[in-house]
Amino acid sequence: MSENEPILSTHGLIAGYGDFQALFSVDFEIAAGEIVALIGANGAGKSTFLSAIMGLLPVQRDMVRLDGEPAGGTPAHTMVRKGIAIVLEGRRLFTGMTVEDNLRVAIDNGRAVDAGSKEPAWTLERLYELFPILGEKRRTQVENLSGGQQQMVAIGRALLCQPRVLLCDEISLGLAPRVIREIYQVMPSIADAGTALVLVEQDVRLAQSASRRLYCMLEGRITLTGKSGDIHRDDIARAYFGTKHAVA
Amino acid sequence: MQWLDASIQGILLGGMYAQYALGMALMFGVMRIVNISHGDLVILLALIGISISSAFHIAPLALIFILVPIAALMGWALQRVILNRVVGEDPLPSLIATFGLSIALQNLMLQIWSADTRSLPGGGLAAASFNIGGIYLGVLPILVLATAICLTGGLDFVIRFTRFGRALRAAAADTAAAAVTGVNARSVYAMATAIAVGILGIAAVFQAMRVTVAPADGPAQLIYAFEAVIIGGMGSIWGAFAGSMVLGVSQAIGFRIDPGWGILLGHIVFLIVLATRPQGLMTRK
């Protein structure tokens, strides 16, 4: 497999909740080690898109492909073992459990990494190096952490699933700018290890600066895609709000 | 002296209640599934045990090794066939489903075993006792309490320190987040219910040795288990044990005041705890 072959792709992805259709034929792809941002306003379908990939929503089998193999509609826990992990919006930590117990659930149930493989596996030690505060607070119950620390646990939990593709749903939401910078600083090092990163963001500037490629969604459709550095802000504004509101 | 004796007998009685309460602590306290058929399962298992024991002449304590696998299988099937379909944020569907199951089980037991009371012949064990400083201690109640302590310690360890326990707590805290962390909640829940009902297999043998059982006895055991879990605090395994002790001691003291007051005093203490410390004795928040 060549380096640019997508590790994860969607093909005419359609998904929704009951009778309500939220995604309309979404085509998307990401290669190993690539950082791709997905931007869009509230209700554009970004979280639905991630849920559909993750197997949390019913989708047709060939609409989602992993290494070119159809994988749509696979149960979420199986998807994790195949190498897709997600940092859910709103962190969604296991309350009543310590930081380390939260992380251990991922170690217990994540993808098995071959001992002989070149990719370095995520361990608690490696994670505590990335986020030293988590090492200090490892015996603290997660509900007693600050928002930023909770987000680090959520990211850590996803990383310890040993993902080949990591989906991050609005990890900057509700965090102080300094904490956001701190968290986004570690993203390149995660991608350098070969993990593909999908960053869902509402903050366009942040998304553009952190990613190599970018997709913009509006009302369940991809309205813009290209290299993050090349896209003009006016184009993004049009794709983000729709042509009628293109005033930015 | 009279009250010391009552307290000690109450603690021993609490050992029996703890055996019912542990499964409830796991299902209701941790998984938040309300299993109304909990007490009926104890009685069903006791009646199955009595039939097996009389048909094959098996000693009561050896019966435990036959009854526990049967019980665990019943629990696994209960979760797979019924509860996994209704489990979710809302506790009401599981309550209604198991309420129906409870009625069905009671009638099934009436059909098979009739309304007669039955018990397991305990041999010398049920009557054996020894005397310490004027207080008589029954060998069987001490065995029941010791078993309850071992089960509580074992279950608490499993929930807190094992891979299975972490997965269970994670699934109970947030099912979707657990799923995207690789936890198959349905199979973890099936395993947990197998453990919860499996423990009832042990409780059933002791219950049938200690007193008589009849098909309609289930709901009373259900109430004791509920009360013990709530007195101790949701989610705490040792809390359920402590709650069982409080319930047992209250009832034993009540019986000494007036034979009609025993059960009532247990309920009153439960209501006092609910009114003054609704989070339970051993839960912080």
PDB file of C-alpha atoms in Angstrom, chain A residues 54 56 76-77 80-81 85-86 88 92-97 101-102 104-106 108-110 141 143 157 161, chain B residues 159-160 162-167 169-171 173-185 188 284-285:
ATOM      1  CA  MET A  54     -17.586   4.968  14.616  1.00  0.00           C
ATOM      2  CA  LEU A  56     -22.746   4.477  16.677  1.00  0.00           C
ATOM      3  CA  ALA A  76     -18.297   0.697  17.984  1.00  0.00           C
ATOM      4  CA  HIS A  77     -16.403  -1.669  20.260  1.00  0.00           C
ATOM      5  CA  VAL A  80     -12.024   0.382  18.319  1.00  0.00           C
ATOM      6  CA  ARG A  81     -10.257  -2.957  17.957  1.00  0.00           C
ATOM      7  CA  ALA A  85     -10.828   5.819  18.362  1.00  0.00           C
ATOM      8  CA  ILE A  86     -12.795   8.947  19.184  1.00  0.00           C
ATOM      9  CA  LEU A  88     -16.365  12.384  22.149  1.00  0.00           C
ATOM     10  CA  ARG A  92     -17.841  11.839  28.430  1.00  0.00           C
ATOM     11  CA  LEU A  93     -15.481  10.442  31.042  1.00  0.00           C
ATOM     12  CA  PHE A  94     -16.440   7.546  33.300  1.00  0.00           C
ATOM     13  CA  THR A  95     -17.542   9.416  36.415  1.00  0.00           C
ATOM     14  CA  GLY A  96     -16.951   7.842  39.791  1.00  0.00           C
ATOM     15  CA  MET A  97     -13.694   6.349  38.517  1.00  0.00           C
ATOM     16  CA  ASP A 101      -9.097   3.574  35.910  1.00  0.00           C
ATOM     17  CA  ASN A 102     -10.578   5.634  33.064  1.00  0.00           C
ATOM     18  CA  ARG A 104      -7.114   1.443  31.984  1.00  0.00           C
ATOM     19  CA  VAL A 105     -10.488   0.718  30.401  1.00  0.00           C
ATOM     20  CA  ALA A 106      -8.882   1.735  27.104  1.00  0.00           C
ATOM     21  CA  ASP A 108      -7.917  -3.361  28.579  1.00  0.00           C
ATOM     22  CA  ASN A 109     -10.168  -3.103  25.538  1.00  0.00           C
ATOM     23  CA  GLY A 110      -8.234  -1.219  22.861  1.00  0.00           C
ATOM     24  CA  GLN A 141     -11.712  10.934  40.512  1.00  0.00           C
ATOM     25  CA  GLU A 143     -15.169  14.664  38.157  1.00  0.00           C
ATOM     26  CA  ARG A 157      -8.276   7.377  26.861  1.00  0.00           C
ATOM     27  CA  CYS A 161      -7.037   2.467  22.441  1.00  0.00           C
TER      28      CYS A 161
ATOM     29  CA  ILE B 159     -15.438  -4.577  40.712  1.00  0.00           C
ATOM     30  CA  ARG B 160     -12.562  -2.370  41.803  1.00  0.00           C
ATOM     31  CA  THR B 162     -10.175  -6.304  37.556  1.00  0.00           C
ATOM     32  CA  ARG B 163     -10.491  -5.619  33.867  1.00  0.00           C
ATOM     33  CA  PHE B 164     -14.083  -6.863  34.005  1.00  0.00           C
ATOM     34  CA  GLY B 165     -14.921  -4.590  36.945  1.00  0.00           C
ATOM     35  CA  ARG B 166     -13.520  -1.505  35.199  1.00  0.00           C
ATOM     36  CA  ALA B 167     -15.415  -2.335  32.017  1.00  0.00           C
ATOM     37  CA  ARG B 169     -18.252   0.523  35.876  1.00  0.00           C
ATOM     38  CA  ALA B 170     -17.392   2.260  32.620  1.00  0.00           C
ATOM     39  CA  ALA B 171     -20.426   0.828  30.818  1.00  0.00           C
ATOM     40  CA  ALA B 173     -21.277   5.353  33.812  1.00  0.00           C
ATOM     41  CA  ASP B 174     -21.630   6.020  30.066  1.00  0.00           C
ATOM     42  CA  THR B 175     -22.601   3.220  27.684  1.00  0.00           C
ATOM     43  CA  ALA B 176     -21.682   5.060  24.476  1.00  0.00           C
ATOM     44  CA  ALA B 177     -18.335   6.258  25.822  1.00  0.00           C
ATOM     45  CA  ALA B 178     -17.597   2.704  26.976  1.00  0.00           C
ATOM     46  CA  ALA B 179     -18.451   1.365  23.511  1.00  0.00           C
ATOM     47  CA  VAL B 180     -15.998   3.769  21.846  1.00  0.00           C
ATOM     48  CA  THR B 181     -13.373   2.645  24.367  1.00  0.00           C
ATOM     49  CA  GLY B 182     -13.768  -0.931  23.135  1.00  0.00           C
ATOM     50  CA  VAL B 183     -16.165  -2.244  25.788  1.00  0.00           C
ATOM     51  CA  ASN B 184     -18.889  -4.599  24.596  1.00  0.00           C
ATOM     52  CA  ALA B 185     -21.482  -3.495  27.144  1.00  0.00           C
ATOM     53  CA  VAL B 188     -20.111  -7.308  30.140  1.00  0.00           C
ATOM     54  CA  ARG B 284     -19.842  10.223  49.968  1.00  0.00           C
ATOM     55  CA  LYS B 285     -21.923  12.348  47.650  1.00  0.00           C
TER      56      LYS B 285
END
